[in-house]
Coordinates of C-alpha atoms and ligand atoms in Angstrom, one line a residue:
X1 CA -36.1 -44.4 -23.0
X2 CA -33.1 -45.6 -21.7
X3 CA -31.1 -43.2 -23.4
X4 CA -33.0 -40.8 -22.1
X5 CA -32.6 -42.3 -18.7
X6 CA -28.6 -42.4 -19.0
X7 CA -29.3 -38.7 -19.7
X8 CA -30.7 -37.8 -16.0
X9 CA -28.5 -39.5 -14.8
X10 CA -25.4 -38.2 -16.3
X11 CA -27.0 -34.8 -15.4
X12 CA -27.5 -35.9 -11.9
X13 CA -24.1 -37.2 -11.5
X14 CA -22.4 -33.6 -12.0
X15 CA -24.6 -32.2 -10.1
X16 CA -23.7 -34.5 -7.3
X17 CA -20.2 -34.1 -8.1
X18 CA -20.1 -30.3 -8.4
X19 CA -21.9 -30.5 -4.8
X20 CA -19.0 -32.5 -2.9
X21 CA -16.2 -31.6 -5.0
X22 CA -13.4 -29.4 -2.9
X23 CA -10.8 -29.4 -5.1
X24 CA -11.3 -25.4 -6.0
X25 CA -10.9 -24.1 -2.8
X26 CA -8.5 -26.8 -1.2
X27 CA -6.0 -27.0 -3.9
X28 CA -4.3 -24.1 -1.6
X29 CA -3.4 -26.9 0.5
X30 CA -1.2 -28.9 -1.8
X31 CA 1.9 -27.6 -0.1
X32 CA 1.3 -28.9 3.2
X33 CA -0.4 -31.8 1.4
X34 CA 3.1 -33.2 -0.2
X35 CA 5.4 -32.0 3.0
X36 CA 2.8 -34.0 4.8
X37 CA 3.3 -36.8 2.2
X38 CA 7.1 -36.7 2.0
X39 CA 7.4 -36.9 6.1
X40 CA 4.9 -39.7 6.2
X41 CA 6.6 -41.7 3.1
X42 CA 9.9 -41.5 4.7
X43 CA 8.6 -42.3 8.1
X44 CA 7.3 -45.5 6.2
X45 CA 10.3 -46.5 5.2
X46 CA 12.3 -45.8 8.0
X47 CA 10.4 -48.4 9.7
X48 CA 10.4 -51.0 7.1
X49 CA 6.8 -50.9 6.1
X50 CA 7.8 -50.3 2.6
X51 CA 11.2 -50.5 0.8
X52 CA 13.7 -47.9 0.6
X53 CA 13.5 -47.4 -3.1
X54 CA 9.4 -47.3 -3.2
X55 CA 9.9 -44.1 -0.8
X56 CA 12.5 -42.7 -2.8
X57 CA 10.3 -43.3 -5.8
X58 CA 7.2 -41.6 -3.8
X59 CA 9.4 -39.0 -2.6
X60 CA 10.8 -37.8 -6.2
X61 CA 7.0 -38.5 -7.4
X62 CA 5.5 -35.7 -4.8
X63 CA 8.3 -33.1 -5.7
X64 CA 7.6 -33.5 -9.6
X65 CA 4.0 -33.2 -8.5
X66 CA 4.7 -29.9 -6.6
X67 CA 6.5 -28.3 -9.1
X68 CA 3.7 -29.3 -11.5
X69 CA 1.2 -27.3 -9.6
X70 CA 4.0 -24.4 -8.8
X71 CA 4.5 -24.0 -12.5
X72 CA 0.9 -24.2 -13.2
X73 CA 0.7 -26.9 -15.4
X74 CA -1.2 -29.3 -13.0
X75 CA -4.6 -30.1 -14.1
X76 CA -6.6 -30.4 -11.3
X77 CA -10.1 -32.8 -11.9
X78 CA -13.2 -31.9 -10.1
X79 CA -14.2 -35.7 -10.5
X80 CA -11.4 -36.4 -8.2
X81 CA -12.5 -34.7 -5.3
X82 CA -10.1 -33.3 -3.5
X83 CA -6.5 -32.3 -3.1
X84 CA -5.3 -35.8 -1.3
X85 CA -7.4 -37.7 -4.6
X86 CA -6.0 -35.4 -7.2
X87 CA -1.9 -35.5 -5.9
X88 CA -2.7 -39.1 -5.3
X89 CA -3.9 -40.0 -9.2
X90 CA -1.1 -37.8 -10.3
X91 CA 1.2 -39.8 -8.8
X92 CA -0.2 -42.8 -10.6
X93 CA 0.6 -41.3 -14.0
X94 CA 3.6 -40.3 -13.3
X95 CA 5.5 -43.2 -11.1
X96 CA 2.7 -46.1 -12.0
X97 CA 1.6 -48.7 -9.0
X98 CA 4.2 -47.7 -6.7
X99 CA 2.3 -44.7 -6.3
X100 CA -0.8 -47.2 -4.5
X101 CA 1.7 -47.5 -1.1
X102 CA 1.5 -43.8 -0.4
X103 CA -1.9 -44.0 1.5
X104 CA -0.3 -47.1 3.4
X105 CA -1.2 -46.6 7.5
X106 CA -3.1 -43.6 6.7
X107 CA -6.4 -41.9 5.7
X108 CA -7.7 -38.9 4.3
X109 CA -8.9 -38.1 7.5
X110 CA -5.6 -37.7 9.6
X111 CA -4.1 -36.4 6.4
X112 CA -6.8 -33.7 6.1
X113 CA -6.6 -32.8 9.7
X114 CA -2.6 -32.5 9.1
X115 CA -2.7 -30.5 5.9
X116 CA -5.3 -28.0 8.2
X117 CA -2.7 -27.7 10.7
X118 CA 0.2 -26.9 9.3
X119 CA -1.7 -24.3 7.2
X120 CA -2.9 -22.7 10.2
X121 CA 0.6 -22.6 12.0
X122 CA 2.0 -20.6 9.1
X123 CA -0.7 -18.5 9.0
X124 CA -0.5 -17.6 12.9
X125 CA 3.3 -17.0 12.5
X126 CA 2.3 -15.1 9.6
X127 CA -0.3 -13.2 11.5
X128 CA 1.8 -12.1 14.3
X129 CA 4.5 -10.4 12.3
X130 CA 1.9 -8.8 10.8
X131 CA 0.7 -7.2 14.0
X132 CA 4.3 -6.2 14.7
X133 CA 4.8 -4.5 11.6
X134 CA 1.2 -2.9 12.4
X135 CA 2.3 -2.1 16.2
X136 CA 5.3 -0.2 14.5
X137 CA 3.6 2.0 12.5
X138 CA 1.6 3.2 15.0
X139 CA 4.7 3.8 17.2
X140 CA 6.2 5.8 14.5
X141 CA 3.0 7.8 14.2
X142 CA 3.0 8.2 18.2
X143 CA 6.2 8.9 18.3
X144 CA 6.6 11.8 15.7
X145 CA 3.5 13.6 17.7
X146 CA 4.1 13.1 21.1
X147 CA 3.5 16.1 22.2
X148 CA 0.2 16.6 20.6
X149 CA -2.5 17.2 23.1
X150 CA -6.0 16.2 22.3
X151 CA -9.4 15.7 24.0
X152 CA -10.2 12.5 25.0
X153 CA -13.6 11.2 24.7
X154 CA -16.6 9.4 26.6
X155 CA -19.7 8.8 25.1
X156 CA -17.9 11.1 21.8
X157 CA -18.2 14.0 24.4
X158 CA -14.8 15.8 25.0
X159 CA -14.3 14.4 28.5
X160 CA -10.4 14.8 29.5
X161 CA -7.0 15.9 27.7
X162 CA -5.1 12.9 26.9
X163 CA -2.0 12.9 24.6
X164 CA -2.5 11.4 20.9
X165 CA 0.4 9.5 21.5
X166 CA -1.5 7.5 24.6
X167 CA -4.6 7.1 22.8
X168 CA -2.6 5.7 19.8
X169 CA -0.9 3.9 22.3
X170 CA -4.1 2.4 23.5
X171 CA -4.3 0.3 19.9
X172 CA -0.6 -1.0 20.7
X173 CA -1.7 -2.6 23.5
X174 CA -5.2 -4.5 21.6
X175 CA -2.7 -5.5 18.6
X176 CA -0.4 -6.9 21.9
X177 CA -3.1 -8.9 23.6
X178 CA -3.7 -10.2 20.1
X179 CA -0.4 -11.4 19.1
X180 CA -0.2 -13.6 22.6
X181 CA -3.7 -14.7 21.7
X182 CA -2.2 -16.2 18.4
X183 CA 0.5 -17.4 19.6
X184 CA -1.9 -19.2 22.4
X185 CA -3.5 -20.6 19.5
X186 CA -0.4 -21.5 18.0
X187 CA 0.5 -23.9 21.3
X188 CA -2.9 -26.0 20.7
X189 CA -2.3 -26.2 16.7
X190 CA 1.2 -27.6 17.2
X191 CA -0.1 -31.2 17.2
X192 CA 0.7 -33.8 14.9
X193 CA -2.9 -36.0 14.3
X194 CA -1.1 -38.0 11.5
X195 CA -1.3 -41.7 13.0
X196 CA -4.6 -41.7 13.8
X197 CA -5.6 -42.8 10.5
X198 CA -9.6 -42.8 9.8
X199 CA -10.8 -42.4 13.3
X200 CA -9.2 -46.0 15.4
X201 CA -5.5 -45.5 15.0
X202 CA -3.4 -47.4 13.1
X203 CA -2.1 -51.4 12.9
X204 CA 1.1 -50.6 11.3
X205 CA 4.3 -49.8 13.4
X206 CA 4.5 -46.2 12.2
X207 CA 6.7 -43.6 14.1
X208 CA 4.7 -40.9 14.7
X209 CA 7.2 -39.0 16.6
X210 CA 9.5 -39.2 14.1
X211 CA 7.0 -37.3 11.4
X212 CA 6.3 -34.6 14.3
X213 CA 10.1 -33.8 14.1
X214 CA 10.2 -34.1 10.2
X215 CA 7.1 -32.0 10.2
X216 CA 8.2 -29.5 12.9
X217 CA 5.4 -30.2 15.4
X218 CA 6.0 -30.5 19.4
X219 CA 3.6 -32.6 20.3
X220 CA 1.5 -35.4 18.6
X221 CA -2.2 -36.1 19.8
X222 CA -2.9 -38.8 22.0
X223 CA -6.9 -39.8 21.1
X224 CA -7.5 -40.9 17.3
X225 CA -11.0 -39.6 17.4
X226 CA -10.1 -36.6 18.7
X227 CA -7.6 -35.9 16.7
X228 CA -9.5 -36.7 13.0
X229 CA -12.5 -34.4 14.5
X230 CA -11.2 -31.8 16.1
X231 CA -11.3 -28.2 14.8
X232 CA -10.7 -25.6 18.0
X233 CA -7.7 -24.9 16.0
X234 CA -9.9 -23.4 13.7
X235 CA -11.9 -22.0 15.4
X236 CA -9.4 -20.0 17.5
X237 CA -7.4 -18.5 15.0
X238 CA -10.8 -17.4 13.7
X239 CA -11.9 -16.2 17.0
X240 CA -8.5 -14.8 17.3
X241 CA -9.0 -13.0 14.2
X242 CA -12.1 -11.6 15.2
X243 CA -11.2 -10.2 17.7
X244 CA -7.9 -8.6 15.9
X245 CA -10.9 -7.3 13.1
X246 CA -13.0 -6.0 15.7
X247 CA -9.6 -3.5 17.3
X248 CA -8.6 -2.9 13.6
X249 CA -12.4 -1.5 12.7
X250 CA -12.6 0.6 15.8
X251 CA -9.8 2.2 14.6
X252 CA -10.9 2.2 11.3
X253 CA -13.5 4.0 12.5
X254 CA -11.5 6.5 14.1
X255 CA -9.4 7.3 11.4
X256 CA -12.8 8.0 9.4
X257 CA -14.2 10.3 11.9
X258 CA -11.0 12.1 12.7
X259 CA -10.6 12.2 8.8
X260 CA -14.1 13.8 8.2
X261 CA -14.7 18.1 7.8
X262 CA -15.8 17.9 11.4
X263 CA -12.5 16.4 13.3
X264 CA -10.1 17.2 10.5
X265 CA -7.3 15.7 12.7
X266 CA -5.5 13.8 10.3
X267 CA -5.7 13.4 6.9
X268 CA -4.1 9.7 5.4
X269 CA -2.4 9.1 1.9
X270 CA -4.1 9.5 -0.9
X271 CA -4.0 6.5 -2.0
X272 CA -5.7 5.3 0.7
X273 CA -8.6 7.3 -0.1
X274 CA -10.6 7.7 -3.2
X275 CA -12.8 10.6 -4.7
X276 CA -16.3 10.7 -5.7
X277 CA -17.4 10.2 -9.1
X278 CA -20.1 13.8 -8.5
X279 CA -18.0 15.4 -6.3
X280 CA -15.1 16.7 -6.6
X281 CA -14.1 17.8 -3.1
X282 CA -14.1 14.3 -1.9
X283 CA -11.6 11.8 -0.3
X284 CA -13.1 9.1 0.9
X285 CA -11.5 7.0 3.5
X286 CA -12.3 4.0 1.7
X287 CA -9.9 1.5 2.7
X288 CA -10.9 2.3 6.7
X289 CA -14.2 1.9 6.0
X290 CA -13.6 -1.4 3.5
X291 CA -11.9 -2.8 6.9
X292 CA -14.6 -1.7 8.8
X293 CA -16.9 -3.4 6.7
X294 CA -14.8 -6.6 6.1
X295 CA -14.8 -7.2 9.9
X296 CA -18.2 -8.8 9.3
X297 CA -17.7 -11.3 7.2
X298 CA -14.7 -12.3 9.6
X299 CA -17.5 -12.7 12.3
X300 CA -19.3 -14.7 9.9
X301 CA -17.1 -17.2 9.4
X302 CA -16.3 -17.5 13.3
X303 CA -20.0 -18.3 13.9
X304 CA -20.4 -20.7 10.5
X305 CA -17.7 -22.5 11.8
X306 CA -19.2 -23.1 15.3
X307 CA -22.3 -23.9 14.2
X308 CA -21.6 -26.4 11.9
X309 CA -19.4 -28.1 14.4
X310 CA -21.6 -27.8 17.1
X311 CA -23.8 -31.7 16.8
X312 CA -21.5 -33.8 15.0
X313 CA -21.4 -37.2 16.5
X314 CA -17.2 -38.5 16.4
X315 CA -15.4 -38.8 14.5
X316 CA -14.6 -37.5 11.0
X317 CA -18.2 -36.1 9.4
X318 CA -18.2 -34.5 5.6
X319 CA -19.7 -31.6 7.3
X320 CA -15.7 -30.8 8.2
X321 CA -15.3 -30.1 4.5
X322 CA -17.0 -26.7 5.0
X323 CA -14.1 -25.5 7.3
X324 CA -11.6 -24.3 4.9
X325 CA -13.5 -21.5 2.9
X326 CA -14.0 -19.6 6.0
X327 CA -10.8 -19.9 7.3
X328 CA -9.0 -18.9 3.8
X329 CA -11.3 -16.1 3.8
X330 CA -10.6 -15.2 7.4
X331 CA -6.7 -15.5 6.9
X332 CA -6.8 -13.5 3.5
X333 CA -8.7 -11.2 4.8
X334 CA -7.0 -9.9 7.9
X335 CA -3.5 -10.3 6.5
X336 CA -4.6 -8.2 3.8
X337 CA -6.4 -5.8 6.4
X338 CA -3.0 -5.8 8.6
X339 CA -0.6 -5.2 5.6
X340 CA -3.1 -2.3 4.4
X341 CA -3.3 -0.4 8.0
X342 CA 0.3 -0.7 8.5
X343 CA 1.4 1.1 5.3
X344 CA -2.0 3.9 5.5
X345 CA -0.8 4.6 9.0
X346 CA 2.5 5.7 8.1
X347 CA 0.8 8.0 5.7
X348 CA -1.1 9.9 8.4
X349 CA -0.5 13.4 8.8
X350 CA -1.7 14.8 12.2
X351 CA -3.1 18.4 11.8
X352 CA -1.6 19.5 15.3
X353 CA -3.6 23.1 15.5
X354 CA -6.8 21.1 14.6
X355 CA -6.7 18.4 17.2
X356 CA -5.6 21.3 19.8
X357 CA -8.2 23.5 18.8
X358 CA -11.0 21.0 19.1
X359 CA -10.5 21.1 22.6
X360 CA -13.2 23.3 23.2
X361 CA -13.2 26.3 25.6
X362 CA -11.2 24.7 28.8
X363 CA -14.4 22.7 30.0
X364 CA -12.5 19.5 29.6
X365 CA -10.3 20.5 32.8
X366 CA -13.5 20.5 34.8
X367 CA -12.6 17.1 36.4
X368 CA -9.2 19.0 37.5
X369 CA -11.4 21.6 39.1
X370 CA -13.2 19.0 40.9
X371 CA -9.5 17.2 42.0
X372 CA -8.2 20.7 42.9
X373 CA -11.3 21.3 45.7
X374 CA -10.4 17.6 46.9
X375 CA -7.1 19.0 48.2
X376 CA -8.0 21.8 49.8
X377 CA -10.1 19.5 51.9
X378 CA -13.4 19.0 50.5
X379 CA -15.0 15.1 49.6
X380 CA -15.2 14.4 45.9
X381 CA -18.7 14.1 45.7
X382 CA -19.2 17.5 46.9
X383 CA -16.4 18.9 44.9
X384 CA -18.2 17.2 41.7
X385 CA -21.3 19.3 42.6
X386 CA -19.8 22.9 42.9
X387 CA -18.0 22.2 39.7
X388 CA -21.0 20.7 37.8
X389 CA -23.1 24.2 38.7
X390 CA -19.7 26.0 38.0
X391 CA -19.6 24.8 34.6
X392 CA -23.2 25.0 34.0
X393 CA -22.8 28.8 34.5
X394 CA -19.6 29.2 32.6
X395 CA -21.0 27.7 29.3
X396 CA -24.7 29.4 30.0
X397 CA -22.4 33.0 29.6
X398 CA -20.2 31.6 27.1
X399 CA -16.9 32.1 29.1
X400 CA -14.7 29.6 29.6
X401 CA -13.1 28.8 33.5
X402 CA -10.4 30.9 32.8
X403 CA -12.7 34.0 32.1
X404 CA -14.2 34.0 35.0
X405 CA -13.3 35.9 38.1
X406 CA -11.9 34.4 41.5
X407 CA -15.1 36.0 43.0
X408 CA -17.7 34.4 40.6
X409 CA -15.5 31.1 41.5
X410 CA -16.0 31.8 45.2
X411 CA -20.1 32.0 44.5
X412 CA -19.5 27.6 44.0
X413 CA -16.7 27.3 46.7
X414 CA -14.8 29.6 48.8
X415 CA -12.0 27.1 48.8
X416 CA -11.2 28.4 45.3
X417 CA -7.9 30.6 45.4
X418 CA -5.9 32.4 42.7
X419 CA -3.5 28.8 42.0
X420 CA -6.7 27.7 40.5
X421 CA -5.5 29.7 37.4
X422 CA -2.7 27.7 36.8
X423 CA -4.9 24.5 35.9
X424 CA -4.3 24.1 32.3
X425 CA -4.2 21.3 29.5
X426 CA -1.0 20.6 30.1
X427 CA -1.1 20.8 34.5
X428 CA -4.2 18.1 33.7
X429 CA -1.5 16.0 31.9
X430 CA 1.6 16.3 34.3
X431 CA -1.3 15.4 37.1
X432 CA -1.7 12.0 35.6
X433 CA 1.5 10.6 36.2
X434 CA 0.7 7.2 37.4
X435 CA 1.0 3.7 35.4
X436 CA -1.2 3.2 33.0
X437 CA -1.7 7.6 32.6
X438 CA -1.6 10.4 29.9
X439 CA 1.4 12.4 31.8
X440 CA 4.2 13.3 29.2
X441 CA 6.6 11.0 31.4
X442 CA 4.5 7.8 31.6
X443 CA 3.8 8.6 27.6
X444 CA 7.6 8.4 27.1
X445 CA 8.1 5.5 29.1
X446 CA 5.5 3.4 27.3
X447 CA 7.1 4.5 24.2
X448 CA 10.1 3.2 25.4
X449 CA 8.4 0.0 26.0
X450 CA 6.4 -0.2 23.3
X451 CA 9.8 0.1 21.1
X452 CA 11.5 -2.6 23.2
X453 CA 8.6 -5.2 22.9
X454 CA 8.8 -4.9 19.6
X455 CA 12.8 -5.2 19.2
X456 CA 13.0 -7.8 21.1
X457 CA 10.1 -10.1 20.1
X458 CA 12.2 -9.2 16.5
X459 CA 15.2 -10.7 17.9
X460 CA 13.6 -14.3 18.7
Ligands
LIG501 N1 -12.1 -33.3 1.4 C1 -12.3 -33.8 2.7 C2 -12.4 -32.7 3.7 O1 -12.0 -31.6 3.5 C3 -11.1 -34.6 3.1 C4 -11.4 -35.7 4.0 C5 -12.3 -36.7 3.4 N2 -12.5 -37.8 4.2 C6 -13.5 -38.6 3.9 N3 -13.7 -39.6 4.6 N4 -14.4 -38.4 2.9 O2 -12.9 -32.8 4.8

């Protein structure tokens, strides 16, 4: 009976254990988990709260430990939790009971916190020069087609001529508005919370500015409660990374439509693509469409996050444990989607005659129609209706504005003239020369810019 008994339980135990246990997925932290150490120890010792030669013991303890686990031959123990619990034990074995004054003036919760932080500051810094290098390609990719003239769209209609340069142009800018989102989110991560210790502060005289220059932070946080339960930091890079998932799948999805029969505007590396396994004719744009799908899960982890912040009570709640596999999955997964896009993107061949030729017939200059009855005098409204019955015949007889005759024009508007022939593609594009417009100038210029933003933001 009571064997059996010892039996359930033993059974129960692991369960239990495999249920809290975190050391498999936050074993990535060990890095920041011994700089943290090493800053705190000397910090420690610095202000005499333990002896010189116990840090120096801790110190050379930690590193041994670290190249343990860089060389693989650290055995980490589920039993022991976590990554704090498993460094700590280590440290046991390998420098004995000196190893017990580590944790002095401190708690797993202000070390946890920490270990987060500095994670996610690497990762944003990461992040951004991944953008860069993304924001390049697409320059490159402008750049080498600038004069390429394609229809821009509304609704998927052919609505305007725009350059393919300004449209790719148009990503530069979302991958722009992303980077100073990061780096937004970099200004609130760059807190030190070590020296709150479990949620009340601390009643040793520890430094804490001191480990915030050892530990590269500009600030250190000024409410212990705050500090041990707070996860915006989180929660912005992820949102931040939504958002940066959410530009990279639009374009995904453009470089899937404009690789498809239909479009056949571009066509990307093949290895970027893959065939099908029945038919042979295929390239798939697989990797577009994997980002486009791995945008999901990004969202995912945004709103698990959220909600499982959203009615903890202060301070520190195990219910914070459940932050890191998101956010490893969120940073792994859009630095890998970054690196991916910027090396398919300089793989992109543009099919010039295609993207021309989808311009279909010259109905896409009927807004320049319109704009051309405005100057001769006549309000825009009205102008918009003659050329909306115009086109409506033009396309019902299959003949495009330039087929038609000066006296079929002057059956809409007899302020039509013989200058209306010289509207073309490329009088629709000069015509936009303002900021922010498709003319070939402005296109240059934000080329120009483009390159420079990137230069110098290289140069920092
Ligand atoms: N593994 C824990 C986590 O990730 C570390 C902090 C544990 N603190 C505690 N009081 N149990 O949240």
């Amino acid at each position: 009976m009571n064997h059996l008994h010892n039996r359930f339980q033993k059974e129960a135990d692991k369960m239990i254990q495999d249920y809290v246990t975190s050391i498999h997925f936050d074993q990535r932290l060990y890095r920041q988990d011994i700089e943290g150490s090493i800053a705190h120890v000397k910090m420690l010792a610095k202000q005499q709260i333990i002896a010189e030669s116990d840090a120096e013991a801790l110190i050379k303890g930690l590193s041994l430990i670290q190249e343990e686990i860089e060389q693989g031959k650290f055995q980490f123990k589920p039993e022991l939790e976590d990554i704090h619990m498993n460094i700590e034990a280590r440290l046991f074995e390998r420098i004995g009971d000196v190893a017990g004054k580590l944790h002095t003036a401190r708690s797993r919760n202000d070390q946890i916190a920490l270990d987060l932080r500095l994670f996610t500051k690497e990762e944003a810094l990461k992040t951004i020069d991944e953008l860069k290098t993304l924001q390049s390609s697409l320059v490159e990719l402008a750049e080498t087609n600038k004069d390429v003239i394609m229809p821009g769209y509304t609704h998927l209609q052919q609505a305007q001529p725009v350059l393919l340069a300004h449209h790719l142009l148009a990503y530069f800018e979302m991958f722009q508005r992303d980077k100073e989102r990061f780096h937004d989110c970099l200004k609130r991560t760059d807190v030190l919370p070590l020296g709150s210790g479990a949620l009340a502060g601390v009643s040793y005289p520890i430094d804490r500015e001191f480990v915030a220059r050892e530990l590269d932070f500009s600030k250190v946080s000024t409410n212990s409660l705050d500090a041990v339960s707070d996860r915006d930091f989180i929660i912005e890079y992820e949102a931040c990374a939504a958002l940066t998932m959410m530009h990279l799948s639009r374009l995904a999805e453009e470089i899937i439509l404009w690789s498809s029969a239909e479009f056949g505007f571009i066509e990307i590396g093949q290895a970027y693509t893959t065939g099908s396994s029945i038919m042979p004719q295929k390239k798939n744009p697989d990797v577009a469409e994997l980002a486009r799908g791995k945008t999901g899960r990004v969202y995912g982890h945004l709103m698990a996050i959220l909600t499982a912040m959203k009615a903890l009570p202060l301070a520190y709640n195990r219910d914070m444990q459940e932050d890191k596999e998101g956010l490893f999955d969120t940073v792994d997964t859009l630095h890998s989607t970054l690196r991916v896009f910027a090396e398919m993107i300089k793989t992109i061949k543009v099919n010039v005659k295609r993207v021309r030729g989808a311009i279909k017939r010259d109905y896409i200059l009927a807004t320049d129609l319109a704009d051309y009855l405005v100057k001769k005098g006549l309000p825009f409204r009205e102008a918009h209706g003659a050329v909306a019955k115009l086109s409506e015949y033009a396309i019902t007889r299959d003949k495009s504005f330039h087929e038609l005759s000066l006296s079929e024009y002057h059956s809409f508007s007899p302020l039509f003239s013989e200058d209306v022939y010289a509207i073309t593609l490329e009088s629709s594009l000069a015509a936009r020369d303002i900021v922010g417009g498709t003319s070939p100038q402005q296109v240059a210029a934000a080329l120009v810019r483009a390159r420079k933003l990137i230069e110098e933001e290289c140069a920092k």
